[in-house]
Amino acid sequence: MEGCGKGGPVNIIYASNDGYACHLGASLCSLLENNRRIPRLDVYVLSVGMKEEFQKRLQKLGKRYGREVHVVELGDLRRRFPYAVDTRGFDISAMARLFAPEVLPETVKRALYLDCDTIVRGSIRSLYRTDLKGSLAGMVMEPTVYEAMRESIGFGRDEAYFNSGVILMDLERWRREGTLQTLLDYYRDRGGSLFACDQDTINGALRGRILSLEPKYNFFTNYRYFRYGTLKKLCAAYEQVGPGAFREAKKNPVIIHYLGDERPWIAGNHNHYRRLYFWYLAKTPWKGIPLVEGKRMYMHLWWVFNRMTWICPALRLWISRRWGMQVIDGRKKKREQEAAGQNG
C-alpha cells in the first residue's frame, strides 16, 4: 500500500543547521545501519543554512549504505513567517519541520520526522506502517512537560501532550487540509512566541488529530529513571500507554531521544545511553569531535537529579516545577546576550 512503506519508499526527514550536523550524522548512521532490509529508504534533510561541506558529508554517508540523502535548503527560516517570531531560546531550525509539506515533493505522501538528537536502535518498518486512522500525525506522549507550557496552549493537566522529536506525518493529508497554514495561524495568534515553539504549535494546532504512538518509538533518556505510575499521576492520558508498553520501551527502545540537558556530547555527562551515541558517531566524518566543555558540575548535578527520581520522584518534580521554566527562559537570555556580543 503506497504511503505506508509497503509499496512506496520509506521517507525520513531531518532538520538541521551547522550546529547539529554532527548529531544528525550519528542519528543518520544509526538509522541506515539498522534498516538495511528496507528496499527503498529516502532521506530528506531540511537545511537551515548548513554549510555545503556538511551536506556532502551526509550525502556521502548515505551512499555508503546505498541510500539517497536529499538536501532541501530553506535559507533564512524567519522569512517564511509573515510575522515576527520569538523561539524562546531555541534555534529557529526547530521550526523547519512545519514546512515539510511545502518544500518536499508532492510524491512524498508520508514521512517519518526524526530529531537530530535521536539514535535508532532497530527497524522502523512497523512504526512507518502505523495506521494513523485519519489523524494528521503520530507522536509519543510527554507527561513530564511543565505545567506552564500546557497552560500556554490551553491544555489541562490530564490532556495528552506530545513530543515533537519523532513525528509520523501524513503529508498528503497535511497538504489537502492546509495544515501548514493552520500551524502558522496558531503560532501567530499566540504572538509568535511559545515556550517550546514548534512542539507547542503542533500540539495546540493539531489538538485531537494526533495519534498516540508507543513510547519505544521515542524513548526519552531521562524516563529510564521514572516509574509508570509516576507518569500516569502526572497526566491521566498516559494510562492509555499501559505499563507493558512502558516496560517494553525501557527494555528495548527502538528510538532513543537525548531529551533534556544531559546530552552525551557534553563533557562530564552520565547519560546511560551515551556510549550508543558515540558508537555511531565514530562511523561518521565527525568521529573524534571534541566534547562541549564548561558544564561538568551541572552534569554531575543532573546525575544526582536522575537518581533522586528513583528514590523520591515527588522531590524531583517539585524541583522541576520550581526552576524548570527559569532554565528555558535562561536559554533565551543567553542567546540574546550572544547576539548582542556579535553585533557589538
mmCIF file of C-alpha atoms in Angstrom:
data_model
loop_
_atom_site.group_PDB
_atom_site.id
_atom_site.type_symbol
_atom_site.label_atom_id
_atom_site.label_comp_id
_atom_site.label_asym_id
_atom_site.label_seq_id
_atom_site.Cartn_x
_atom_site.Cartn_y
_atom_site.Cartn_z
ATOM 1 C CA MET A 1 0.000 0.000 0.000
ATOM 2 C CA GLU A 2 1.604 3.242 -1.171
ATOM 3 C CA GLY A 3 2.435 5.723 1.571
ATOM 4 C CA CYS A 4 2.701 3.055 4.279
ATOM 5 C CA GLY A 5 6.083 1.659 3.332
ATOM 6 C CA LYS A 6 4.698 -1.490 1.644
ATOM 7 C CA GLY A 7 4.863 -0.369 -1.970
ATOM 8 C CA GLY A 8 6.356 3.113 -1.914
ATOM 9 C CA PRO A 9 9.599 4.308 -0.336
ATOM 10 C CA VAL A 10 10.122 4.953 3.353
ATOM 11 C CA ASN A 11 10.730 8.703 3.653
ATOM 12 C CA ILE A 12 12.741 10.159 6.515
ATOM 13 C CA ILE A 13 13.003 13.853 7.407
ATOM 14 C CA TYR A 14 15.673 15.620 9.448
ATOM 15 C CA ALA A 15 16.085 19.355 10.012
ATOM 16 C CA SER A 16 19.372 20.944 10.987
ATOM 17 C CA ASN A 17 21.816 23.820 10.874
ATOM 18 C CA ASP A 18 25.610 23.628 11.202
ATOM 19 C CA GLY A 19 25.458 23.244 14.979
ATOM 20 C CA TYR A 20 23.567 19.959 14.932
ATOM 21 C CA ALA A 21 25.043 18.457 11.758
ATOM 22 C CA CYS A 22 27.356 16.113 13.682
ATOM 23 C CA HIS A 23 24.453 14.776 15.780
ATOM 24 C CA LEU A 24 22.405 14.357 12.616
ATOM 25 C CA GLY A 25 25.301 12.312 11.245
ATOM 26 C CA ALA A 26 25.231 9.944 14.222
ATOM 27 C CA SER A 27 21.452 9.601 14.021
ATOM 28 C CA LEU A 28 21.516 9.037 10.264
ATOM 29 C CA CYS A 29 24.199 6.381 10.609
ATOM 30 C CA SER A 30 22.157 4.529 13.262
ATOM 31 C CA LEU A 31 19.047 4.717 11.074
ATOM 32 C CA LEU A 32 20.786 3.343 7.981
ATOM 33 C CA GLU A 33 22.769 0.722 9.883
ATOM 34 C CA ASN A 34 19.648 -0.795 11.451
ATOM 35 C CA ASN A 35 17.326 -0.559 8.453
ATOM 36 C CA ARG A 36 19.296 -2.209 5.668
ATOM 37 C CA ARG A 37 16.380 -4.525 4.826
ATOM 38 C CA ILE A 38 14.037 -1.738 3.796
ATOM 39 C CA PRO A 39 14.114 -1.867 -0.036
ATOM 40 C CA ARG A 40 13.964 1.882 -0.569
ATOM 41 C CA LEU A 41 14.636 4.490 2.087
ATOM 42 C CA ASP A 42 14.939 8.152 1.087
ATOM 43 C CA VAL A 43 16.284 10.787 3.465
ATOM 44 C CA TYR A 44 15.423 14.481 3.241
ATOM 45 C CA VAL A 45 17.477 16.985 5.226
ATOM 46 C CA LEU A 46 15.788 20.340 5.695
ATOM 47 C CA SER A 47 18.818 22.598 5.881
ATOM 48 C CA VAL A 48 18.707 25.947 7.651
ATOM 49 C CA GLY A 49 21.947 27.417 6.337
ATOM 50 C CA MET A 50 24.005 24.237 6.739
ATOM 51 C CA LYS A 51 27.384 24.597 5.051
ATOM 52 C CA GLU A 52 27.939 22.675 1.827
ATOM 53 C CA GLU A 53 30.780 20.639 3.308
ATOM 54 C CA PHE A 54 28.456 19.169 5.954
ATOM 55 C CA GLN A 55 25.778 18.471 3.350
ATOM 56 C CA LYS A 56 28.277 16.499 1.270
ATOM 57 C CA ARG A 57 29.401 14.539 4.322
ATOM 58 C CA LEU A 58 25.813 13.449 4.989
ATOM 59 C CA GLN A 59 25.236 12.514 1.357
ATOM 60 C CA LYS A 60 28.465 10.501 1.298
ATOM 61 C CA LEU A 61 27.336 8.708 4.459
ATOM 62 C CA GLY A 62 24.059 7.837 2.754
ATOM 63 C CA LYS A 63 25.830 6.459 -0.319
ATOM 64 C CA ARG A 64 27.861 4.159 1.919
ATOM 65 C CA TYR A 65 24.571 2.376 2.642
ATOM 66 C CA GLY A 66 23.207 2.747 -0.883
ATOM 67 C CA ARG A 67 20.738 5.459 0.149
ATOM 68 C CA GLU A 68 19.968 8.888 -1.256
ATOM 69 C CA VAL A 69 20.219 11.890 1.058
ATOM 70 C CA HIS A 70 18.394 14.859 -0.462
ATOM 71 C CA VAL A 71 19.192 18.290 0.979
ATOM 72 C CA VAL A 72 16.457 20.916 0.804
ATOM 73 C CA GLU A 73 17.756 24.390 1.661
ATOM 74 C CA LEU A 74 15.241 26.563 3.496
ATOM 75 C CA GLY A 75 17.535 29.568 3.863
ATOM 76 C CA ASP A 76 16.543 32.239 6.378
ATOM 77 C CA LEU A 77 13.624 30.491 8.028
ATOM 78 C CA ARG A 78 12.305 33.679 9.608
ATOM 79 C CA ARG A 79 11.421 34.967 6.147
ATOM 80 C CA ARG A 80 8.921 32.130 5.784
ATOM 81 C CA PHE A 81 6.842 33.550 8.627
ATOM 82 C CA PRO A 82 4.577 36.514 7.742
ATOM 83 C CA TYR A 83 5.165 37.876 11.254
ATOM 84 C CA ALA A 84 7.956 38.197 13.831
ATOM 85 C CA VAL A 85 8.745 35.040 15.817
ATOM 86 C CA ASP A 86 10.399 34.518 19.195
ATOM 87 C CA THR A 87 11.597 30.920 19.641
ATOM 88 C CA ARG A 88 12.333 31.467 23.357
ATOM 89 C CA GLY A 89 15.995 30.484 23.167
ATOM 90 C CA PHE A 90 15.582 27.515 20.829
ATOM 91 C CA ASP A 91 17.250 27.692 17.441
ATOM 92 C CA ILE A 92 14.893 28.723 14.631
ATOM 93 C CA SER A 93 15.777 25.485 12.788
ATOM 94 C CA ALA A 94 13.385 23.709 15.181
ATOM 95 C CA MET A 95 10.533 25.226 13.165
ATOM 96 C CA ALA A 96 11.742 23.730 9.871
ATOM 97 C CA ARG A 97 9.689 20.550 10.306
ATOM 98 C CA LEU A 98 6.477 22.580 9.989
ATOM 99 C CA PHE A 99 7.318 23.409 6.369
ATOM 100 C CA ALA A 100 7.870 19.804 5.224
ATOM 101 C CA PRO A 101 4.620 19.566 3.212
ATOM 102 C CA GLU A 102 5.509 22.770 1.352
ATOM 103 C CA VAL A 103 9.165 22.130 0.497
ATOM 104 C CA LEU A 104 9.162 18.374 -0.169
ATOM 105 C CA PRO A 105 7.977 16.862 -3.468
ATOM 106 C CA GLU A 106 4.270 16.060 -3.581
ATOM 107 C CA THR A 107 5.228 12.455 -4.268
ATOM 108 C CA VAL A 108 6.327 12.312 -0.604
ATOM 109 C CA LYS A 109 2.938 11.495 0.863
ATOM 110 C CA ARG A 110 4.060 10.098 4.206
ATOM 111 C CA ALA A 111 7.256 10.673 6.142
ATOM 112 C CA LEU A 112 8.875 9.989 9.486
ATOM 113 C CA TYR A 113 10.484 13.057 11.032
ATOM 114 C CA LEU A 114 13.400 12.463 13.427
ATOM 115 C CA ASP A 115 15.183 14.990 15.625
ATOM 116 C CA CYS A 116 18.944 15.134 15.175
ATOM 117 C CA ASP A 117 19.457 14.094 18.809
ATOM 118 C CA THR A 118 17.986 10.628 18.286
ATOM 119 C CA ILE A 119 19.617 7.243 17.831
ATOM 120 C CA VAL A 120 17.737 4.471 16.028
ATOM 121 C CA ARG A 121 18.359 1.039 17.571
ATOM 122 C CA GLY A 122 16.168 -1.141 15.378
ATOM 123 C CA SER A 123 13.839 -1.375 12.402
ATOM 124 C CA ILE A 124 11.404 1.498 11.886
ATOM 125 C CA ARG A 125 9.335 -0.521 9.394
ATOM 126 C CA SER A 126 6.457 -1.247 11.821
ATOM 127 C CA LEU A 127 6.410 2.355 13.018
ATOM 128 C CA TYR A 128 6.278 3.659 9.460
ATOM 129 C CA ARG A 129 3.365 1.352 8.597
ATOM 130 C CA THR A 130 1.266 2.547 11.553
ATOM 131 C CA ASP A 131 -2.330 3.230 10.597
ATOM 132 C CA LEU A 132 -2.918 6.855 11.589
ATOM 133 C CA LYS A 133 -6.689 6.297 11.436
ATOM 134 C CA GLY A 134 -7.375 9.707 9.935
ATOM 135 C CA SER A 135 -5.017 11.583 12.271
ATOM 136 C CA LEU A 136 -2.572 14.078 10.829
ATOM 137 C CA ALA A 137 0.367 12.772 12.814
ATOM 138 C CA GLY A 138 1.554 10.063 15.166
ATOM 139 C CA MET A 139 3.637 11.131 18.192
ATOM 140 C CA VAL A 140 4.702 9.914 21.647
ATOM 141 C CA MET A 141 3.271 11.451 24.815
ATOM 142 C CA GLU A 142 5.446 13.554 27.134
ATOM 143 C CA PRO A 143 3.638 13.672 30.502
ATOM 144 C CA THR A 144 6.511 15.419 32.312
ATOM 145 C CA VAL A 145 6.184 18.642 30.312
ATOM 146 C CA TYR A 146 5.975 21.747 32.507
ATOM 147 C CA GLU A 147 2.515 22.875 33.568
ATOM 148 C CA ALA A 148 3.195 26.408 32.340
ATOM 149 C CA MET A 149 3.734 25.042 28.836
ATOM 150 C CA ARG A 150 0.426 23.181 28.945
ATOM 151 C CA GLU A 151 -1.397 26.258 30.183
ATOM 152 C CA SER A 152 0.111 28.459 27.464
ATOM 153 C CA ILE A 153 -1.770 26.462 24.828
ATOM 154 C CA GLY A 154 -4.886 25.880 26.911
ATOM 155 C CA PHE A 155 -4.206 22.245 27.828
ATOM 156 C CA GLY A 156 -5.458 20.799 31.080
ATOM 157 C CA ARG A 157 -3.322 18.740 33.446
ATOM 158 C CA ASP A 158 -4.618 15.393 32.187
ATOM 159 C CA GLU A 159 -4.731 16.145 28.466
ATOM 160 C CA ALA A 160 -2.290 14.295 26.231
ATOM 161 C CA TYR A 161 0.704 16.431 25.256
ATOM 162 C CA PHE A 162 3.110 15.046 22.656
ATOM 163 C CA ASN A 163 6.833 15.349 21.998
ATOM 164 C CA SER A 164 7.833 16.523 18.509
ATOM 165 C CA GLY A 165 11.169 14.665 18.336
ATOM 166 C CA VAL A 166 9.592 11.818 16.353
ATOM 167 C CA ILE A 167 6.601 12.520 14.114
ATOM 168 C CA LEU A 168 4.928 10.164 11.694
ATOM 169 C CA MET A 169 3.433 12.650 9.226
ATOM 170 C CA ASP A 170 0.585 12.165 6.760
ATOM 171 C CA LEU A 171 1.903 14.812 4.388
ATOM 172 C CA GLU A 172 -0.757 14.101 1.781
ATOM 173 C CA ARG A 173 -3.468 14.962 4.286
ATOM 174 C CA TRP A 174 -1.459 17.946 5.556
ATOM 175 C CA ARG A 175 -1.452 19.392 2.052
ATOM 176 C CA ARG A 176 -5.090 18.585 1.404
ATOM 177 C CA GLU A 177 -6.257 20.181 4.653
ATOM 178 C CA GLY A 178 -3.883 23.164 4.570
ATOM 179 C CA THR A 179 -2.237 22.118 7.837
ATOM 180 C CA LEU A 180 0.824 24.331 7.375
ATOM 181 C CA GLN A 181 -1.394 27.416 7.301
ATOM 182 C CA THR A 182 -3.255 26.139 10.361
ATOM 183 C CA LEU A 183 0.060 25.855 12.219
ATOM 184 C CA LEU A 184 1.247 29.300 11.126
ATOM 185 C CA ASP A 185 -2.065 30.883 12.098
ATOM 186 C CA TYR A 186 -1.988 29.226 15.501
ATOM 187 C CA TYR A 187 1.536 30.449 16.212
ATOM 188 C CA ARG A 188 0.652 33.955 15.013
ATOM 189 C CA ASP A 189 -2.421 34.097 17.259
ATOM 190 C CA ARG A 190 -0.138 33.466 20.238
ATOM 191 C CA GLY A 191 2.158 36.321 19.353
ATOM 192 C CA GLY A 192 4.683 34.127 17.529
ATOM 193 C CA SER A 193 6.091 33.130 20.901
ATOM 194 C CA LEU A 194 5.583 29.864 22.794
ATOM 195 C CA PHE A 195 7.771 28.068 25.351
ATOM 196 C CA ALA A 196 8.510 25.113 23.032
ATOM 197 C CA CYS A 197 7.991 26.832 19.706
ATOM 198 C CA ASP A 198 7.353 24.018 17.214
ATOM 199 C CA GLN A 199 6.172 21.474 19.769
ATOM 200 C CA ASP A 200 3.605 23.740 21.409
ATOM 201 C CA THR A 201 2.387 24.839 17.985
ATOM 202 C CA ILE A 202 1.876 21.272 16.788
ATOM 203 C CA ASN A 203 0.131 20.213 19.989
ATOM 204 C CA GLY A 204 -2.160 23.221 20.039
ATOM 205 C CA ALA A 205 -2.995 23.468 16.358
ATOM 206 C CA LEU A 206 -3.449 19.717 15.812
ATOM 207 C CA ARG A 207 -5.350 19.100 19.037
ATOM 208 C CA GLY A 208 -7.409 15.939 18.670
ATOM 209 C CA ARG A 209 -5.668 14.999 15.401
ATOM 210 C CA ILE A 210 -2.570 13.301 16.849
ATOM 211 C CA LEU A 211 -2.376 9.526 17.292
ATOM 212 C CA SER A 212 -0.501 8.308 20.356
ATOM 213 C CA LEU A 213 2.472 6.093 19.454
ATOM 214 C CA GLU A 214 4.173 3.548 21.692
ATOM 215 C CA PRO A 215 6.926 5.107 23.848
ATOM 216 C CA LYS A 216 9.540 2.729 22.431
ATOM 217 C CA TYR A 217 9.467 4.818 19.265
ATOM 218 C CA ASN A 218 10.616 7.961 21.082
ATOM 219 C CA PHE A 219 12.122 6.951 24.408
ATOM 220 C CA PHE A 220 13.379 9.955 26.357
ATOM 221 C CA THR A 221 16.617 9.005 28.109
ATOM 222 C CA ASN A 222 15.591 10.506 31.450
ATOM 223 C CA TYR A 223 12.434 8.328 31.511
ATOM 224 C CA ARG A 224 14.708 5.433 32.440
ATOM 225 C CA TYR A 225 14.501 6.811 35.986
ATOM 226 C CA PHE A 226 10.716 7.218 36.100
ATOM 227 C CA ARG A 227 8.093 4.695 37.122
ATOM 228 C CA TYR A 228 4.994 4.214 35.014
ATOM 229 C CA GLY A 229 2.794 5.100 37.994
ATOM 230 C CA THR A 230 4.535 8.450 38.399
ATOM 231 C CA LEU A 231 3.951 9.382 34.773
ATOM 232 C CA LYS A 232 0.300 8.341 34.971
ATOM 233 C CA LYS A 233 -0.171 10.558 38.035
ATOM 234 C CA LEU A 234 1.308 13.484 36.131
ATOM 235 C CA CYS A 235 -1.136 13.041 33.253
ATOM 236 C CA ALA A 236 -4.141 10.686 33.293
ATOM 237 C CA ALA A 237 -3.986 10.392 29.494
ATOM 238 C CA TYR A 238 -0.786 8.368 29.885
ATOM 239 C CA GLU A 239 -2.903 5.486 31.163
ATOM 240 C CA GLN A 240 -3.696 4.579 27.559
ATOM 241 C CA VAL A 241 0.009 3.786 27.033
ATOM 242 C CA GLY A 242 -0.168 0.982 29.589
ATOM 243 C CA PRO A 243 2.538 -0.412 31.906
ATOM 244 C CA GLY A 244 3.505 -3.163 29.439
ATOM 245 C CA ALA A 245 4.358 -0.722 26.639
ATOM 246 C CA PHE A 246 6.339 1.412 29.068
ATOM 247 C CA ARG A 247 8.335 -1.605 30.300
ATOM 248 C CA GLU A 248 9.000 -2.594 26.685
ATOM 249 C CA ALA A 249 10.252 0.922 25.925
ATOM 250 C CA LYS A 250 12.677 0.780 28.853
ATOM 251 C CA LYS A 251 13.864 -2.704 27.954
ATOM 252 C CA ASN A 252 14.087 -2.382 24.179
ATOM 253 C CA PRO A 253 13.634 1.162 22.845
ATOM 254 C CA VAL A 254 13.606 1.447 19.059
ATOM 255 C CA ILE A 255 14.448 5.157 19.013
ATOM 256 C CA ILE A 256 16.442 6.824 21.797
ATOM 257 C CA HIS A 257 15.886 10.565 22.220
ATOM 258 C CA TYR A 258 18.504 12.528 24.169
ATOM 259 C CA LEU A 259 15.893 14.871 25.566
ATOM 260 C CA GLY A 260 16.782 17.417 28.228
ATOM 261 C CA ASP A 261 20.073 18.889 29.394
ATOM 262 C CA GLU A 262 22.056 15.669 29.916
ATOM 263 C CA ARG A 263 23.403 15.303 26.390
ATOM 264 C CA PRO A 264 26.095 12.702 25.592
ATOM 265 C CA TRP A 265 28.280 15.257 23.798
ATOM 266 C CA ILE A 266 28.631 17.447 26.909
ATOM 267 C CA ALA A 267 31.757 16.747 28.949
ATOM 268 C CA GLY A 268 31.033 15.225 32.356
ATOM 269 C CA ASN A 269 27.614 13.803 31.469
ATOM 270 C CA HIS A 270 26.489 10.449 32.913
ATOM 271 C CA ASN A 271 23.824 9.681 30.324
ATOM 272 C CA HIS A 272 23.108 5.943 30.491
ATOM 273 C CA TYR A 273 22.894 5.750 26.680
ATOM 274 C CA ARG A 274 25.925 7.909 25.851
ATOM 275 C CA ARG A 275 28.035 5.014 24.526
ATOM 276 C CA LEU A 276 25.373 4.280 21.926
ATOM 277 C CA TYR A 277 25.679 7.820 20.573
ATOM 278 C CA PHE A 278 29.483 7.611 20.314
ATOM 279 C CA TRP A 279 29.322 4.156 18.717
ATOM 280 C CA TYR A 280 27.502 5.622 15.725
ATOM 281 C CA LEU A 281 29.282 8.983 15.746
ATOM 282 C CA ALA A 282 32.564 7.063 15.321
ATOM 283 C CA LYS A 283 31.233 5.735 11.999
ATOM 284 C CA THR A 284 30.728 9.261 10.611
ATOM 285 C CA PRO A 285 33.052 12.004 9.325
ATOM 286 C CA TRP A 286 32.591 13.708 12.719
ATOM 287 C CA LYS A 287 34.441 10.984 14.586
ATOM 288 C CA GLY A 288 36.558 12.416 17.406
ATOM 289 C CA ILE A 289 34.811 15.785 17.586
ATOM 290 C CA PRO A 290 35.638 17.395 20.988
ATOM 291 C CA LEU A 291 33.085 17.336 23.790
ATOM 292 C CA VAL A 292 31.437 20.560 24.870
ATOM 293 C CA GLU A 293 33.193 21.824 27.998
ATOM 294 C CA GLY A 294 32.063 24.140 30.778
ATOM 295 C CA LYS A 295 29.214 22.146 32.321
ATOM 296 C CA ARG A 296 30.890 19.367 34.287
ATOM 297 C CA MET A 297 29.423 20.370 37.648
ATOM 298 C CA TYR A 298 25.996 20.864 36.087
ATOM 299 C CA MET A 299 26.198 17.383 34.532
ATOM 300 C CA HIS A 300 27.080 15.878 37.908
ATOM 301 C CA LEU A 301 24.044 17.577 39.427
ATOM 302 C CA TRP A 302 21.936 16.018 36.667
ATOM 303 C CA TRP A 303 23.324 12.609 37.636
ATOM 304 C CA VAL A 304 22.167 13.232 41.225
ATOM 305 C CA PHE A 305 18.864 14.596 39.906
ATOM 306 C CA ASN A 306 18.145 11.411 37.944
ATOM 307 C CA ARG A 307 18.855 9.125 40.871
ATOM 308 C CA MET A 308 16.655 11.287 43.025
ATOM 309 C CA THR A 309 13.817 10.302 40.696
ATOM 310 C CA TRP A 310 14.217 6.649 41.692
ATOM 311 C CA ILE A 311 14.302 7.424 45.406
ATOM 312 C CA CYS A 312 11.844 10.305 45.678
ATOM 313 C CA PRO A 313 10.096 11.272 42.431
ATOM 314 C CA ALA A 314 7.996 13.891 44.218
ATOM 315 C CA LEU A 315 11.136 15.874 45.123
ATOM 316 C CA ARG A 316 12.400 15.841 41.540
ATOM 317 C CA LEU A 317 9.037 17.014 40.253
ATOM 318 C CA TRP A 318 8.952 19.819 42.828
ATOM 319 C CA ILE A 319 12.400 20.992 41.738
ATOM 320 C CA SER A 320 11.342 20.851 38.082
ATOM 321 C CA ARG A 321 8.248 22.921 38.738
ATOM 322 C CA ARG A 322 10.244 25.410 40.788
ATOM 323 C CA TRP A 323 13.152 26.002 38.406
ATOM 324 C CA GLY A 324 12.367 24.307 35.099
ATOM 325 C CA MET A 325 10.871 27.303 33.326
ATOM 326 C CA GLN A 326 13.700 29.501 34.587
ATOM 327 C CA VAL A 327 16.108 27.236 32.681
ATOM 328 C CA ILE A 328 14.088 27.712 29.479
ATOM 329 C CA ASP A 329 13.995 31.480 29.905
ATOM 330 C CA GLY A 330 17.720 31.375 30.710
ATOM 331 C CA ARG A 331 18.385 29.915 27.262
ATOM 332 C CA LYS A 332 16.611 32.864 25.713
ATOM 333 C CA LYS A 333 18.673 35.382 27.680
ATOM 334 C CA LYS A 334 21.897 33.570 26.769
ATOM 335 C CA ARG A 335 21.089 33.689 23.042
ATOM 336 C CA GLU A 336 20.183 37.376 23.304
ATOM 337 C CA GLN A 337 23.500 38.109 25.029
ATOM 338 C CA GLU A 338 25.424 36.134 22.397
ATOM 339 C CA ALA A 339 23.633 38.012 19.610
ATOM 340 C CA ALA A 340 24.374 41.336 21.283
ATOM 341 C CA GLY A 341 28.043 40.401 21.575
ATOM 342 C CA GLN A 342 28.246 39.508 17.873
ATOM 343 C CA ASN A 343 26.562 42.747 16.864
ATOM 344 C CA GLY A 344 28.849 44.711 19.141
#
